Amino acid sequence: MQAVVCDLGMLFAVIAPRGTHLWEFIRDILIHPEQHGGLMRWEDRREGVFKFLKSEAVAQLWGQKKRNSSMNYEKLSRAMRYYYKREILDRVDGRRLVYKFGKNSTGWRLGEVGV
DNA sequence: TCGATATTTCCTGCTT
DNA sequence: TAAGCAGGAAATATCG
């Protein structure tokens, strides 16, 4: 598992632009699930609702991308919560590990993908 | 160098 | 009881 995360991290370091934001990193995992070993999945693609399947693995991947080995899901989720205020994400009440893209996020909608 | 922005880190309390 | 959620506060890194 650790090796898989390591490989994915290296892959990301190559394919992702330097200034990628967290929400873009999340979006890319969802758009290219085959490259990320089912870390996340769409709950409702049209509505932009998605779920973390392997929360700690996603956090580790994000940490590798930012060269931060102490990253974990608790810290990642705090950053996610700041997106509510900016309307990059919408809150999904009562469902753990479930988030929704907001009106200020782009590139995840069908027909928009492939940017 | 400085200010703005985007996290990161730590924390407390609540919920599932 | 562990894991996750919510949000305040302060610190830090990066960029223009």
PDB file of N, CA and C in Angstrom, chain A residues 59-94:
ATOM      1  N   ALA A  59      -4.722  11.912   1.794  1.00  0.00           N
ATOM      2  CA  ALA A  59      -3.951  12.906   2.546  1.00  0.00           C
ATOM      3  C   ALA A  59      -2.449  12.674   2.362  1.00  0.00           C
ATOM      4  N   GLN A  60      -2.038  11.428   2.368  1.00  0.00           N
ATOM      5  CA  GLN A  60      -0.620  11.117   2.167  1.00  0.00           C
ATOM      6  C   GLN A  60      -0.160  11.541   0.784  1.00  0.00           C
ATOM      7  N   LEU A  61      -1.031  11.316  -0.201  1.00  0.00           N
ATOM      8  CA  LEU A  61      -0.707  11.696  -1.575  1.00  0.00           C
ATOM      9  C   LEU A  61      -0.558  13.212  -1.687  1.00  0.00           C
ATOM     10  N   TRP A  62      -1.467  13.911  -1.033  1.00  0.00           N
ATOM     11  CA  TRP A  62      -1.405  15.374  -1.010  1.00  0.00           C
ATOM     12  C   TRP A  62      -0.116  15.833  -0.305  1.00  0.00           C
ATOM     13  N   GLY A  63       0.206  15.151   0.764  1.00  0.00           N
ATOM     14  CA  GLY A  63       1.434  15.475   1.492  1.00  0.00           C
ATOM     15  C   GLY A  63       2.675  15.272   0.642  1.00  0.00           C
ATOM     16  N   GLN A  64       2.653  14.200  -0.152  1.00  0.00           N
ATOM     17  CA  GLN A  64       3.801  13.943  -1.025  1.00  0.00           C
ATOM     18  C   GLN A  64       3.928  15.030  -2.075  1.00  0.00           C
ATOM     19  N   LYS A  65       2.793  15.438  -2.582  1.00  0.00           N
ATOM     20  CA  LYS A  65       2.788  16.488  -3.601  1.00  0.00           C
ATOM     21  C   LYS A  65       3.339  17.797  -3.038  1.00  0.00           C
ATOM     22  N   LYS A  66       3.022  18.070  -1.760  1.00  0.00           N
ATOM     23  CA  LYS A  66       3.485  19.305  -1.126  1.00  0.00           C
ATOM     24  C   LYS A  66       4.791  19.096  -0.336  1.00  0.00           C
ATOM     25  N   ARG A  67       5.362  17.927  -0.468  1.00  0.00           N
ATOM     26  CA  ARG A  67       6.594  17.575   0.275  1.00  0.00           C
ATOM     27  C   ARG A  67       6.390  17.761   1.766  1.00  0.00           C
ATOM     28  N   ASN A  68       5.279  17.251   2.243  1.00  0.00           N
ATOM     29  CA  ASN A  68       4.931  17.392   3.658  1.00  0.00           C
ATOM     30  C   ASN A  68       4.525  16.019   4.200  1.00  0.00           C
ATOM     31  N   SER A  69       5.457  15.335   4.809  1.00  0.00           N
ATOM     32  CA  SER A  69       5.215  13.959   5.264  1.00  0.00           C
ATOM     33  C   SER A  69       4.284  13.885   6.471  1.00  0.00           C
ATOM     34  N   SER A  70       4.003  15.031   7.115  1.00  0.00           N
ATOM     35  CA  SER A  70       3.129  15.002   8.293  1.00  0.00           C
ATOM     36  C   SER A  70       1.674  15.300   7.951  1.00  0.00           C
ATOM     37  N   MET A  71       1.379  15.383   6.665  1.00  0.00           N
ATOM     38  CA  MET A  71      -0.017  15.637   6.271  1.00  0.00           C
ATOM     39  C   MET A  71      -0.887  14.435   6.630  1.00  0.00           C
ATOM     40  N   ASN A  72      -2.096  14.724   7.087  1.00  0.00           N
ATOM     41  CA  ASN A  72      -3.057  13.652   7.373  1.00  0.00           C
ATOM     42  C   ASN A  72      -4.466  14.133   7.006  1.00  0.00           C
ATOM     43  N   TYR A  73      -5.453  13.252   7.170  1.00  0.00           N
ATOM     44  CA  TYR A  73      -6.796  13.612   6.731  1.00  0.00           C
ATOM     45  C   TYR A  73      -7.383  14.745   7.568  1.00  0.00           C
ATOM     46  N   GLU A  74      -7.028  14.811   8.838  1.00  0.00           N
ATOM     47  CA  GLU A  74      -7.558  15.865   9.697  1.00  0.00           C
ATOM     48  C   GLU A  74      -7.157  17.254   9.172  1.00  0.00           C
ATOM     49  N   LYS A  75      -5.896  17.375   8.763  1.00  0.00           N
ATOM     50  CA  LYS A  75      -5.414  18.659   8.249  1.00  0.00           C
ATOM     51  C   LYS A  75      -5.983  18.939   6.867  1.00  0.00           C
ATOM     52  N   LEU A  76      -6.029  17.889   6.054  1.00  0.00           N
ATOM     53  CA  LEU A  76      -6.582  18.058   4.713  1.00  0.00           C
ATOM     54  C   LEU A  76      -8.039  18.494   4.789  1.00  0.00           C
ATOM     55  N   SER A  77      -8.790  17.879   5.694  1.00  0.00           N
ATOM     56  CA  SER A  77     -10.212  18.199   5.793  1.00  0.00           C
ATOM     57  C   SER A  77     -10.422  19.620   6.318  1.00  0.00           C
ATOM     58  N   ARG A  78      -9.482  20.125   7.127  1.00  0.00           N
ATOM     59  CA  ARG A  78      -9.584  21.521   7.589  1.00  0.00           C
ATOM     60  C   ARG A  78      -9.468  22.465   6.399  1.00  0.00           C
ATOM     61  N   ALA A  79      -8.536  22.156   5.505  1.00  0.00           N
ATOM     62  CA  ALA A  79      -8.374  22.966   4.294  1.00  0.00           C
ATOM     63  C   ALA A  79      -9.640  22.867   3.436  1.00  0.00           C
ATOM     64  N   MET A  80     -10.226  21.683   3.383  1.00  0.00           N
ATOM     65  CA  MET A  80     -11.462  21.491   2.619  1.00  0.00           C
ATOM     66  C   MET A  80     -12.577  22.367   3.199  1.00  0.00           C
ATOM     67  N   ARG A  81     -12.634  22.470   4.517  1.00  0.00           N
ATOM     68  CA  ARG A  81     -13.704  23.246   5.147  1.00  0.00           C
ATOM     69  C   ARG A  81     -13.579  24.739   4.861  1.00  0.00           C
ATOM     70  N   TYR A  82     -12.342  25.207   4.691  1.00  0.00           N
ATOM     71  CA  TYR A  82     -12.177  26.610   4.318  1.00  0.00           C
ATOM     72  C   TYR A  82     -12.798  26.897   2.950  1.00  0.00           C
ATOM     73  N   TYR A  83     -12.921  25.885   2.114  1.00  0.00           N
ATOM     74  CA  TYR A  83     -13.513  26.055   0.781  1.00  0.00           C
ATOM     75  C   TYR A  83     -15.020  26.325   0.845  1.00  0.00           C
ATOM     76  N   TYR A  84     -15.664  25.972   1.940  1.00  0.00           N
ATOM     77  CA  TYR A  84     -17.098  26.232   2.052  1.00  0.00           C
ATOM     78  C   TYR A  84     -17.369  27.728   1.948  1.00  0.00           C
ATOM     79  N   LYS A  85     -16.557  28.499   2.652  1.00  0.00           N
ATOM     80  CA  LYS A  85     -16.753  29.955   2.702  1.00  0.00           C
ATOM     81  C   LYS A  85     -16.534  30.598   1.326  1.00  0.00           C
ATOM     82  N   ARG A  86     -15.596  29.997   0.589  1.00  0.00           N
ATOM     83  CA  ARG A  86     -15.265  30.538  -0.738  1.00  0.00           C
ATOM     84  C   ARG A  86     -16.158  29.940  -1.828  1.00  0.00           C
ATOM     85  N   GLU A  87     -17.041  29.047  -1.425  1.00  0.00           N
ATOM     86  CA  GLU A  87     -17.981  28.387  -2.343  1.00  0.00           C
ATOM     87  C   GLU A  87     -17.283  27.577  -3.432  1.00  0.00           C
ATOM     88  N   ILE A  88     -16.091  27.096  -3.096  1.00  0.00           N
ATOM     89  CA  ILE A  88     -15.419  26.143  -3.977  1.00  0.00           C
ATOM     90  C   ILE A  88     -15.996  24.759  -3.680  1.00  0.00           C
ATOM     91  N   LEU A  89     -16.391  24.560  -2.414  1.00  0.00           N
ATOM     92  CA  LEU A  89     -17.093  23.337  -2.023  1.00  0.00           C
ATOM     93  C   LEU A  89     -18.387  23.705  -1.309  1.00  0.00           C
ATOM     94  N   ASP A  90     -19.380  22.829  -1.410  1.00  0.00           N
ATOM     95  CA  ASP A  90     -20.622  22.960  -0.651  1.00  0.00           C
ATOM     96  C   ASP A  90     -20.640  21.883   0.437  1.00  0.00           C
ATOM     97  N   ARG A  91     -21.289  22.192   1.518  1.00  0.00           N
ATOM     98  CA  ARG A  91     -21.393  21.231   2.615  1.00  0.00           C
ATOM     99  C   ARG A  91     -22.425  20.151   2.284  1.00  0.00           C
ATOM    100  N   VAL A  92     -22.123  18.912   2.679  1.00  0.00           N
ATOM    101  CA  VAL A  92     -23.087  17.815   2.563  1.00  0.00           C
ATOM    102  C   VAL A  92     -23.348  17.329   3.977  1.00  0.00           C
ATOM    103  N   ASP A  93     -24.502  17.660   4.507  1.00  0.00           N
ATOM    104  CA  ASP A  93     -24.810  17.356   5.904  1.00  0.00           C
ATOM    105  C   ASP A  93     -25.081  15.874   6.147  1.00  0.00           C
ATOM    106  N   GLY A  94     -24.585  15.414   7.263  1.00  0.00           N
ATOM    107  CA  GLY A  94     -24.924  14.084   7.744  1.00  0.00           C
ATOM    108  C   GLY A  94     -24.250  12.922   7.042  1.00  0.00           C
TER     109      GLY A  94
END
